[in-house]
Amino acid sequence: MNELGCFSQVSLGIYPTPLYRLDKLSSKYNINIFIKRDDLCGVGVGGNKVRKLEFLLADAINKKCDTIITMGGAQSNHAMLTAACSRKLGLEPILFLKARGVTSVEGNLLLNNILDTEVHLIDTDYSSEVEKEALDYAQYLEKKGKKPYFIPIGGSTPLGTLGYIKGAYELFSQAEEKRDMIDHIFCASGSGATQAGILAGAKLLNQETKVTGIMVSPEDNFHETIRVLARDSLQLIKKNIEIRDKNVHLVDYTGTGYAIPSKNGVDAIKLAAKTEGLILDPVYTGKAFGGMIDLIEKGYVKKNENVVFIHTGGVPGLFALKLK
Ligand SMILES: *Cc1c(COP(=O)(O)O)cnc(C)c1O
């Protein structure tokens, strides 16, 4: 943890988030399935982006910025949480989101409105075009005397990744209190920093844990994205620990496409709700949980091993997408 101390952080979430065992599902599979509730971190409606924002927004404040610009899909949880966290710190949030699929103000778009956030809907399928619009706007604001700070998609920069190195420290120390070894960690992987940070944190702590990211969108070279993010975040804190390709475990459970509910994901949402009273989302955690269950059924995890699923948030998506 000392290594992270040299980086400014702002306190945004309520940590540690709860870690507990899903008893019914654990006994069904003879595996100890724990859940780490990063959706319950107490700002906005919670989610994994808050850990990254504790580092990113501290950087913005250090640089005397007054406006936070970020981007994402129409129902971006990252964008909504950036708006909520910016508001909490007295910074002005501005969001650039893909217009595709927006028919009404629901889910995160409703929350963005409640947070009184300036939203620009960009009519394109390409994140690169959304980013260009956002950066042009940042330049325009600078000319008007503002100090904008731009956060790339998902907050997945090496600095943002430090949030999940810290998250991994938190998780491993909770497990240690219970004298549990963690054999596997599963999380949804989108822009990569969550998985990369947990992987980097596990390496730093010499844990043998296998960290598996469940892909929920088709991404090119995603192994390399995760490996490089993990390595670069470790270099930021002056740790030259090599992250090898074979340390990056990814399994694709996208189904038809990003943000399109899949059968496997919807089944998992219903299973979690029915067995554990646990609510998952259709874009990330449902697909990731369904992927984990499928992998467990295929023997990816040994009997009596300890598994942690990271609940990364995303519940507003339930109120914007049809589950069928
Ligand atoms: C962004 C997001 C993820 C993916 O996290 P990354 O760090 O971008 O890989 C997972 N779950 C939810 C709910 C998210 O909003």
mmCIF file of C-alpha atoms and ligand atoms in Angstrom:
data_model
loop_
_atom_site.group_PDB
_atom_site.id
_atom_site.type_symbol
_atom_site.label_atom_id
_atom_site.label_comp_id
_atom_site.label_asym_id
_atom_site.label_seq_id
_atom_site.Cartn_x
_atom_site.Cartn_y
_atom_site.Cartn_z
ATOM 1 C CA MET A 1 0.000 0.000 0.000
ATOM 2 C CA ASN A 2 2.935 2.340 0.662
ATOM 3 C CA GLU A 3 3.743 2.401 -3.019
ATOM 4 C CA LEU A 4 0.369 3.973 -3.726
ATOM 5 C CA GLY A 5 0.836 6.614 -1.039
ATOM 6 C CA CYS A 6 2.930 8.821 -3.307
ATOM 7 C CA PHE A 7 -0.065 9.315 -5.571
ATOM 8 C CA SER A 8 -2.752 11.776 -4.597
ATOM 9 C CA GLN A 9 -6.128 10.223 -4.044
ATOM 10 C CA VAL A 10 -9.461 11.715 -3.188
ATOM 11 C CA SER A 11 -11.861 9.790 -1.029
ATOM 12 C CA LEU A 12 -15.032 9.139 -3.002
ATOM 13 C CA GLY A 13 -16.280 5.673 -2.090
ATOM 14 C CA ILE A 14 -16.977 3.918 1.186
ATOM 15 C CA TYR A 15 -14.297 1.228 1.439
ATOM 16 C CA PRO A 16 -13.739 -1.619 2.095
ATOM 17 C CA THR A 17 -16.758 -2.872 0.184
ATOM 18 C CA PRO A 18 -18.378 -6.050 1.538
ATOM 19 C CA LEU A 19 -16.962 -9.493 0.723
ATOM 20 C CA TYR A 20 -19.172 -12.467 1.537
ATOM 21 C CA ARG A 21 -19.949 -16.038 0.495
ATOM 22 C CA LEU A 22 -22.842 -16.910 -1.792
ATOM 23 C CA ASP A 23 -23.945 -19.918 0.269
ATOM 24 C CA LYS A 24 -26.590 -21.424 -1.982
ATOM 25 C CA LEU A 25 -24.536 -21.318 -5.151
ATOM 26 C CA SER A 26 -21.446 -22.461 -3.247
ATOM 27 C CA SER A 27 -23.154 -25.610 -2.049
ATOM 28 C CA LYS A 28 -24.691 -26.235 -5.458
ATOM 29 C CA TYR A 29 -21.236 -26.395 -7.075
ATOM 30 C CA ASN A 30 -19.104 -27.528 -4.099
ATOM 31 C CA ILE A 31 -16.994 -24.448 -4.627
ATOM 32 C CA ASN A 32 -16.681 -21.462 -2.289
ATOM 33 C CA ILE A 33 -18.064 -18.599 -4.319
ATOM 34 C CA PHE A 34 -17.537 -15.190 -2.706
ATOM 35 C CA ILE A 35 -18.695 -11.845 -4.011
ATOM 36 C CA LYS A 36 -16.942 -8.500 -3.630
ATOM 37 C CA ARG A 37 -19.591 -5.797 -3.755
ATOM 38 C CA ASP A 38 -17.879 -2.900 -5.500
ATOM 39 C CA ASP A 39 -21.374 -1.901 -6.614
ATOM 40 C CA LEU A 40 -22.015 -0.918 -2.980
ATOM 41 C CA CYS A 41 -19.363 1.772 -2.743
ATOM 42 C CA GLY A 42 -21.760 4.546 -1.853
ATOM 43 C CA VAL A 43 -21.467 7.197 -4.560
ATOM 44 C CA GLY A 44 -23.797 7.527 -7.537
ATOM 45 C CA VAL A 45 -25.327 4.083 -7.536
ATOM 46 C CA GLY A 46 -21.886 2.547 -7.103
ATOM 47 C CA GLY A 47 -19.569 0.652 -9.402
ATOM 48 C CA ASN A 48 -15.979 -0.146 -10.275
ATOM 49 C CA LYS A 49 -15.213 3.221 -11.885
ATOM 50 C CA VAL A 50 -15.184 4.977 -8.512
ATOM 51 C CA ARG A 51 -11.865 3.339 -7.513
ATOM 52 C CA LYS A 52 -10.239 4.654 -10.688
ATOM 53 C CA LEU A 53 -11.788 8.100 -10.219
ATOM 54 C CA GLU A 54 -10.210 8.426 -6.764
ATOM 55 C CA PHE A 55 -6.852 8.682 -8.558
ATOM 56 C CA LEU A 56 -7.961 10.401 -11.770
ATOM 57 C CA LEU A 57 -9.934 13.209 -10.140
ATOM 58 C CA ALA A 58 -7.145 13.797 -7.622
ATOM 59 C CA ASP A 59 -4.872 14.356 -10.609
ATOM 60 C CA ALA A 60 -7.412 16.789 -12.083
ATOM 61 C CA ILE A 61 -7.532 18.741 -8.814
ATOM 62 C CA ASN A 62 -3.720 18.813 -8.585
ATOM 63 C CA LYS A 63 -3.649 20.242 -12.085
ATOM 64 C CA LYS A 64 -6.153 22.913 -10.983
ATOM 65 C CA CYS A 65 -8.760 21.733 -13.490
ATOM 66 C CA ASP A 66 -12.376 22.794 -13.065
ATOM 67 C CA THR A 67 -14.171 20.764 -15.751
ATOM 68 C CA ILE A 68 -14.119 16.982 -16.245
ATOM 69 C CA ILE A 69 -14.784 15.648 -19.730
ATOM 70 C CA THR A 70 -15.261 11.959 -20.399
ATOM 71 C CA MET A 71 -16.915 9.684 -22.927
ATOM 72 C CA GLY A 72 -18.551 6.319 -23.484
ATOM 73 C CA GLY A 73 -21.585 4.476 -24.798
ATOM 74 C CA ALA A 74 -25.060 5.936 -24.320
ATOM 75 C CA GLN A 75 -25.553 3.922 -21.116
ATOM 76 C CA SER A 76 -21.980 4.328 -19.878
ATOM 77 C CA ASN A 77 -21.712 3.597 -16.154
ATOM 78 C CA HIS A 78 -18.292 5.206 -16.214
ATOM 79 C CA ALA A 79 -19.715 8.471 -17.570
ATOM 80 C CA MET A 80 -22.497 8.582 -14.977
ATOM 81 C CA LEU A 81 -20.095 7.824 -12.128
ATOM 82 C CA THR A 82 -17.669 10.462 -13.408
ATOM 83 C CA ALA A 83 -20.556 12.945 -13.296
ATOM 84 C CA ALA A 84 -21.547 11.893 -9.761
ATOM 85 C CA CYS A 85 -17.975 11.969 -8.425
ATOM 86 C CA SER A 86 -17.247 15.313 -10.127
ATOM 87 C CA ARG A 87 -20.334 16.807 -8.519
ATOM 88 C CA LYS A 88 -19.199 15.535 -5.129
ATOM 89 C CA LEU A 89 -15.895 17.365 -5.602
ATOM 90 C CA GLY A 90 -17.389 20.585 -7.000
ATOM 91 C CA LEU A 91 -16.077 19.959 -10.530
ATOM 92 C CA GLU A 92 -18.197 20.467 -13.660
ATOM 93 C CA PRO A 93 -18.846 17.209 -15.591
ATOM 94 C CA ILE A 94 -19.361 17.131 -19.374
ATOM 95 C CA LEU A 95 -20.115 13.840 -21.141
ATOM 96 C CA PHE A 96 -19.673 12.783 -24.775
ATOM 97 C CA LEU A 97 -21.752 9.667 -25.451
ATOM 98 C CA LYS A 98 -22.643 7.606 -28.480
ATOM 99 C CA ALA A 99 -26.140 8.516 -29.653
ATOM 100 C CA ARG A 100 -26.853 5.068 -31.030
ATOM 101 C CA GLY A 101 -29.680 3.297 -29.285
ATOM 102 C CA VAL A 102 -30.883 6.360 -27.405
ATOM 103 C CA THR A 103 -34.651 6.570 -27.627
ATOM 104 C CA SER A 104 -35.569 7.960 -24.241
ATOM 105 C CA VAL A 105 -34.021 9.241 -21.073
ATOM 106 C CA GLU A 106 -33.682 6.045 -19.052
ATOM 107 C CA GLY A 107 -31.090 4.282 -16.937
ATOM 108 C CA ASN A 108 -27.808 6.177 -16.724
ATOM 109 C CA LEU A 109 -29.119 8.946 -18.999
ATOM 110 C CA LEU A 110 -31.775 9.683 -16.409
ATOM 111 C CA LEU A 111 -29.116 9.757 -13.681
ATOM 112 C CA ASN A 112 -26.973 12.109 -15.805
ATOM 113 C CA ASN A 113 -29.981 14.435 -16.004
ATOM 114 C CA ILE A 114 -30.565 14.291 -12.279
ATOM 115 C CA LEU A 115 -26.883 15.104 -11.811
ATOM 116 C CA ASP A 116 -27.516 18.150 -14.044
ATOM 117 C CA THR A 117 -24.796 17.116 -16.450
ATOM 118 C CA GLU A 118 -24.088 18.539 -19.900
ATOM 119 C CA VAL A 119 -24.403 15.568 -22.292
ATOM 120 C CA HIS A 120 -23.373 15.611 -25.951
ATOM 121 C CA LEU A 121 -24.794 12.706 -27.958
ATOM 122 C CA ILE A 122 -22.548 11.924 -30.921
ATOM 123 C CA ASP A 123 -24.046 10.085 -33.858
ATOM 124 C CA THR A 124 -21.337 7.535 -34.630
ATOM 125 C CA ASP A 125 -20.419 3.921 -33.930
ATOM 126 C CA TYR A 126 -16.754 4.740 -33.370
ATOM 127 C CA SER A 127 -15.235 5.659 -30.033
ATOM 128 C CA SER A 128 -12.377 7.384 -31.878
ATOM 129 C CA GLU A 129 -14.878 9.876 -33.346
ATOM 130 C CA VAL A 130 -16.483 10.489 -29.957
ATOM 131 C CA GLU A 131 -13.023 11.077 -28.497
ATOM 132 C CA LYS A 132 -12.175 13.582 -31.233
ATOM 133 C CA GLU A 133 -15.348 15.581 -30.514
ATOM 134 C CA ALA A 134 -14.568 15.541 -26.805
ATOM 135 C CA LEU A 135 -10.983 16.701 -27.295
ATOM 136 C CA ASP A 136 -12.054 19.464 -29.714
ATOM 137 C CA TYR A 137 -14.554 20.646 -27.126
ATOM 138 C CA ALA A 138 -11.853 20.635 -24.454
ATOM 139 C CA GLN A 139 -9.773 22.940 -26.662
ATOM 140 C CA TYR A 140 -12.759 25.223 -27.173
ATOM 141 C CA LEU A 141 -13.305 25.404 -23.396
ATOM 142 C CA GLU A 142 -9.644 26.217 -22.850
ATOM 143 C CA LYS A 143 -9.961 29.177 -25.193
ATOM 144 C CA LYS A 144 -12.858 30.352 -23.059
ATOM 145 C CA GLY A 145 -10.613 30.264 -19.980
ATOM 146 C CA LYS A 146 -11.765 26.943 -18.520
ATOM 147 C CA LYS A 147 -9.403 24.227 -17.307
ATOM 148 C CA PRO A 148 -10.759 20.936 -18.675
ATOM 149 C CA TYR A 149 -9.411 17.489 -17.713
ATOM 150 C CA PHE A 150 -10.065 14.653 -20.135
ATOM 151 C CA ILE A 151 -10.602 11.079 -18.943
ATOM 152 C CA PRO A 152 -10.383 8.393 -21.665
ATOM 153 C CA ILE A 153 -13.023 5.694 -22.052
ATOM 154 C CA GLY A 154 -13.637 3.695 -18.875
ATOM 155 C CA GLY A 155 -10.927 5.632 -17.003
ATOM 156 C CA SER A 156 -8.558 2.870 -18.055
ATOM 157 C CA THR A 157 -5.224 4.652 -17.950
ATOM 158 C CA PRO A 158 -2.236 3.439 -15.896
ATOM 159 C CA LEU A 159 -3.175 6.037 -13.257
ATOM 160 C CA GLY A 160 -6.791 4.809 -13.148
ATOM 161 C CA THR A 161 -5.528 1.246 -12.907
ATOM 162 C CA LEU A 162 -3.899 2.101 -9.562
ATOM 163 C CA GLY A 163 -7.446 2.184 -8.180
ATOM 164 C CA TYR A 164 -7.726 -1.555 -8.731
ATOM 165 C CA ILE A 165 -4.247 -2.294 -7.456
ATOM 166 C CA LYS A 166 -5.544 -0.686 -4.277
ATOM 167 C CA GLY A 167 -8.769 -2.672 -4.673
ATOM 168 C CA ALA A 168 -6.753 -5.897 -4.904
ATOM 169 C CA TYR A 169 -4.881 -5.013 -1.678
ATOM 170 C CA GLU A 170 -8.230 -4.473 -0.007
ATOM 171 C CA LEU A 171 -9.628 -7.784 -1.257
ATOM 172 C CA PHE A 172 -6.581 -9.849 -0.321
ATOM 173 C CA SER A 173 -6.458 -8.352 3.146
ATOM 174 C CA GLN A 174 -10.152 -9.162 3.692
ATOM 175 C CA ALA A 175 -9.492 -12.746 2.592
ATOM 176 C CA GLU A 176 -6.438 -12.972 4.849
ATOM 177 C CA GLU A 177 -8.523 -11.956 7.865
ATOM 178 C CA LYS A 178 -10.680 -14.964 7.119
ATOM 179 C CA ARG A 179 -7.563 -17.063 6.428
ATOM 180 C CA ASP A 180 -8.821 -17.831 2.960
ATOM 181 C CA MET A 181 -6.604 -18.238 -0.070
ATOM 182 C CA ILE A 182 -8.212 -16.905 -3.223
ATOM 183 C CA ASP A 183 -7.730 -19.388 -6.066
ATOM 184 C CA HIS A 184 -9.710 -17.507 -8.704
ATOM 185 C CA ILE A 185 -11.000 -14.001 -9.297
ATOM 186 C CA PHE A 186 -13.566 -13.334 -12.031
ATOM 187 C CA CYS A 187 -14.653 -9.918 -13.304
ATOM 188 C CA ALA A 188 -16.258 -8.394 -16.360
ATOM 189 C CA SER A 189 -13.606 -6.789 -18.528
ATOM 190 C CA GLY A 190 -14.472 -3.837 -20.761
ATOM 191 C CA SER A 191 -11.805 -1.157 -21.051
ATOM 192 C CA GLY A 192 -9.420 -3.306 -19.018
ATOM 193 C CA ALA A 193 -8.250 -1.451 -15.916
ATOM 194 C CA THR A 194 -10.247 -3.508 -13.442
ATOM 195 C CA GLN A 195 -8.726 -6.801 -14.519
ATOM 196 C CA ALA A 196 -5.291 -5.224 -15.118
ATOM 197 C CA GLY A 197 -5.242 -3.625 -11.652
ATOM 198 C CA ILE A 198 -6.325 -6.797 -9.874
ATOM 199 C CA LEU A 199 -3.743 -8.791 -11.817
ATOM 200 C CA ALA A 200 -1.006 -6.260 -11.001
ATOM 201 C CA GLY A 201 -2.060 -6.169 -7.338
ATOM 202 C CA ALA A 202 -2.060 -9.959 -7.080
ATOM 203 C CA LYS A 203 1.435 -10.072 -8.614
ATOM 204 C CA LEU A 204 2.701 -7.405 -6.208
ATOM 205 C CA LEU A 205 1.398 -9.445 -3.295
ATOM 206 C CA ASN A 206 2.859 -12.674 -4.693
ATOM 207 C CA GLN A 207 -0.526 -14.279 -4.875
ATOM 208 C CA GLU A 208 -0.966 -17.321 -7.057
ATOM 209 C CA THR A 209 -4.552 -16.320 -7.811
ATOM 210 C CA LYS A 210 -5.753 -16.806 -11.382
ATOM 211 C CA VAL A 211 -7.521 -13.638 -12.542
ATOM 212 C CA THR A 212 -10.011 -14.243 -15.349
ATOM 213 C CA GLY A 213 -11.651 -11.411 -17.252
ATOM 214 C CA ILE A 214 -14.926 -12.072 -18.965
ATOM 215 C CA MET A 215 -15.122 -10.127 -22.211
ATOM 216 C CA VAL A 216 -18.491 -8.500 -22.904
ATOM 217 C CA SER A 217 -17.545 -6.764 -26.138
ATOM 218 C CA PRO A 218 -15.367 -7.811 -29.060
ATOM 219 C CA GLU A 219 -11.988 -6.090 -28.681
ATOM 220 C CA ASP A 220 -8.883 -6.526 -30.805
ATOM 221 C CA ASN A 221 -5.584 -7.323 -29.069
ATOM 222 C CA PHE A 222 -7.305 -7.260 -25.698
ATOM 223 C CA HIS A 223 -4.740 -9.588 -24.056
ATOM 224 C CA GLU A 224 -2.066 -7.065 -24.885
ATOM 225 C CA THR A 225 -4.193 -4.130 -23.669
ATOM 226 C CA ILE A 226 -4.561 -5.777 -20.247
ATOM 227 C CA ARG A 227 -0.925 -6.855 -20.045
ATOM 228 C CA VAL A 228 0.367 -3.376 -20.930
ATOM 229 C CA LEU A 229 -2.033 -1.607 -18.533
ATOM 230 C CA ALA A 230 -0.947 -3.916 -15.701
ATOM 231 C CA ARG A 231 2.736 -3.411 -16.507
ATOM 232 C CA ASP A 232 2.476 0.378 -16.934
ATOM 233 C CA SER A 233 0.532 0.840 -13.714
ATOM 234 C CA LEU A 234 3.230 -1.125 -11.863
ATOM 235 C CA GLN A 235 5.893 1.043 -13.485
ATOM 236 C CA LEU A 236 4.081 4.152 -12.250
ATOM 237 C CA ILE A 237 4.694 2.932 -8.708
ATOM 238 C CA LYS A 238 8.250 1.948 -9.601
ATOM 239 C CA LYS A 239 7.721 -1.788 -9.613
ATOM 240 C CA ASN A 240 9.324 -3.521 -12.531
ATOM 241 C CA ILE A 241 7.349 -6.708 -12.339
ATOM 242 C CA GLU A 242 6.916 -8.509 -15.587
ATOM 243 C CA ILE A 243 3.379 -9.403 -16.573
ATOM 244 C CA ARG A 244 3.436 -12.240 -19.040
ATOM 245 C CA ASP A 245 0.936 -13.027 -21.714
ATOM 246 C CA LYS A 246 0.150 -16.287 -19.973
ATOM 247 C CA ASN A 247 -0.907 -14.353 -16.841
ATOM 248 C CA VAL A 248 -3.754 -12.712 -18.748
ATOM 249 C CA HIS A 249 -6.819 -14.948 -18.835
ATOM 250 C CA LEU A 250 -9.741 -13.833 -20.970
ATOM 251 C CA VAL A 251 -12.858 -15.673 -22.017
ATOM 252 C CA ASP A 252 -15.379 -14.093 -24.354
ATOM 253 C CA TYR A 253 -19.054 -14.146 -23.350
ATOM 254 C CA THR A 254 -20.170 -11.167 -25.469
ATOM 255 C CA GLY A 255 -22.903 -13.085 -27.278
ATOM 256 C CA THR A 256 -24.420 -11.061 -30.118
ATOM 257 C CA GLY A 257 -22.753 -7.777 -29.208
ATOM 258 C CA TYR A 258 -21.857 -5.183 -26.591
ATOM 259 C CA ALA A 259 -24.860 -4.055 -24.548
ATOM 260 C CA ILE A 260 -27.107 -6.627 -26.248
ATOM 261 C CA PRO A 261 -28.457 -8.947 -23.544
ATOM 262 C CA SER A 262 -27.372 -12.578 -24.080
ATOM 263 C CA LYS A 263 -29.255 -15.718 -23.071
ATOM 264 C CA ASN A 264 -26.413 -16.779 -20.832
ATOM 265 C CA GLY A 265 -26.360 -13.335 -19.188
ATOM 266 C CA VAL A 266 -30.114 -13.136 -18.658
ATOM 267 C CA ASP A 267 -30.134 -16.672 -17.201
ATOM 268 C CA ALA A 268 -27.386 -15.592 -14.805
ATOM 269 C CA ILE A 269 -29.313 -12.471 -13.768
ATOM 270 C CA LYS A 270 -32.296 -14.679 -12.919
ATOM 271 C CA LEU A 271 -30.163 -17.313 -11.184
ATOM 272 C CA ALA A 272 -28.409 -14.729 -8.967
ATOM 273 C CA ALA A 273 -31.716 -13.069 -8.116
ATOM 274 C CA LYS A 274 -33.534 -16.307 -7.386
ATOM 275 C CA THR A 275 -30.840 -18.030 -5.347
ATOM 276 C CA GLU A 276 -29.128 -15.144 -3.588
ATOM 277 C CA GLY A 277 -31.383 -12.074 -3.877
ATOM 278 C CA LEU A 278 -28.528 -10.553 -5.813
ATOM 279 C CA ILE A 279 -29.112 -8.102 -8.669
ATOM 280 C CA LEU A 280 -26.769 -8.137 -11.666
ATOM 281 C CA ASP A 281 -26.848 -6.044 -14.861
ATOM 282 C CA PRO A 282 -27.368 -7.077 -18.493
ATOM 283 C CA VAL A 283 -24.246 -5.460 -20.017
ATOM 284 C CA TYR A 284 -21.418 -6.507 -17.687
ATOM 285 C CA THR A 285 -22.014 -8.424 -14.494
ATOM 286 C CA GLY A 286 -24.797 -10.697 -15.812
ATOM 287 C CA LYS A 287 -22.632 -11.869 -18.705
ATOM 288 C CA ALA A 288 -19.592 -12.168 -16.447
ATOM 289 C CA PHE A 289 -21.453 -14.131 -13.787
ATOM 290 C CA GLY A 290 -22.995 -16.359 -16.466
ATOM 291 C CA GLY A 291 -19.532 -16.870 -17.927
ATOM 292 C CA MET A 292 -18.137 -17.801 -14.520
ATOM 293 C CA ILE A 293 -20.942 -20.315 -13.897
ATOM 294 C CA ASP A 294 -20.427 -21.827 -17.356
ATOM 295 C CA LEU A 295 -16.673 -22.139 -16.742
ATOM 296 C CA ILE A 296 -17.341 -23.716 -13.341
ATOM 297 C CA GLU A 297 -19.675 -26.232 -14.971
ATOM 298 C CA LYS A 298 -16.936 -27.026 -17.499
ATOM 299 C CA GLY A 299 -14.402 -27.796 -14.731
ATOM 300 C CA TYR A 300 -12.343 -24.551 -14.918
ATOM 301 C CA VAL A 301 -12.458 -24.379 -11.103
ATOM 302 C CA LYS A 302 -11.607 -27.351 -8.835
ATOM 303 C CA LYS A 303 -13.921 -28.571 -6.076
ATOM 304 C CA ASN A 304 -13.540 -26.665 -2.797
ATOM 305 C CA GLU A 305 -11.478 -23.897 -4.362
ATOM 306 C CA ASN A 306 -12.172 -20.297 -3.334
ATOM 307 C CA VAL A 307 -13.534 -18.037 -6.021
ATOM 308 C CA VAL A 308 -14.252 -14.298 -5.848
ATOM 309 C CA PHE A 309 -16.614 -12.600 -8.281
ATOM 310 C CA ILE A 310 -16.238 -8.811 -8.440
ATOM 311 C CA HIS A 311 -19.613 -7.078 -8.656
ATOM 312 C CA THR A 312 -18.591 -4.076 -10.725
ATOM 313 C CA GLY A 313 -21.992 -2.326 -10.707
ATOM 314 C CA GLY A 314 -24.042 -1.393 -13.776
ATOM 315 C CA VAL A 315 -27.512 -1.881 -12.364
ATOM 316 C CA PRO A 316 -28.934 1.251 -14.159
ATOM 317 C CA GLY A 317 -28.596 -0.803 -17.375
ATOM 318 C CA LEU A 318 -31.476 -2.966 -16.153
ATOM 319 C CA PHE A 319 -33.755 0.036 -16.470
ATOM 320 C CA ALA A 320 -32.692 0.873 -20.014
ATOM 321 C CA LEU A 321 -32.480 -2.492 -21.795
ATOM 322 C CA LYS A 322 -35.078 -5.131 -22.566
ATOM 323 C CA LEU A 323 -34.113 -8.509 -21.127
ATOM 324 C CA LYS A 324 -36.615 -10.348 -23.310
HETATM 325 C C1 LIG B 1 -16.877 -0.450 -16.924
HETATM 326 C C2 LIG B 1 -17.510 -1.610 -16.319
HETATM 327 C C3 LIG B 1 -16.862 -2.870 -16.279
HETATM 328 C C4 LIG B 1 -15.549 -3.106 -16.951
HETATM 329 O O1 LIG B 1 -14.472 -2.544 -16.262
HETATM 330 P P1 LIG B 1 -13.176 -2.113 -17.037
HETATM 331 O O2 LIG B 1 -12.250 -1.623 -16.014
HETATM 332 O O3 LIG B 1 -13.606 -1.052 -18.022
HETATM 333 O O4 LIG B 1 -12.671 -3.310 -17.778
HETATM 334 C C5 LIG B 1 -17.463 -3.910 -15.640
HETATM 335 N N1 LIG B 1 -18.683 -3.763 -15.067
HETATM 336 C C6 LIG B 1 -19.347 -2.597 -15.089
HETATM 337 C C7 LIG B 1 -20.679 -2.533 -14.453
HETATM 338 C C8 LIG B 1 -18.788 -1.481 -15.703
HETATM 339 O O5 LIG B 1 -19.447 -0.321 -15.725
#
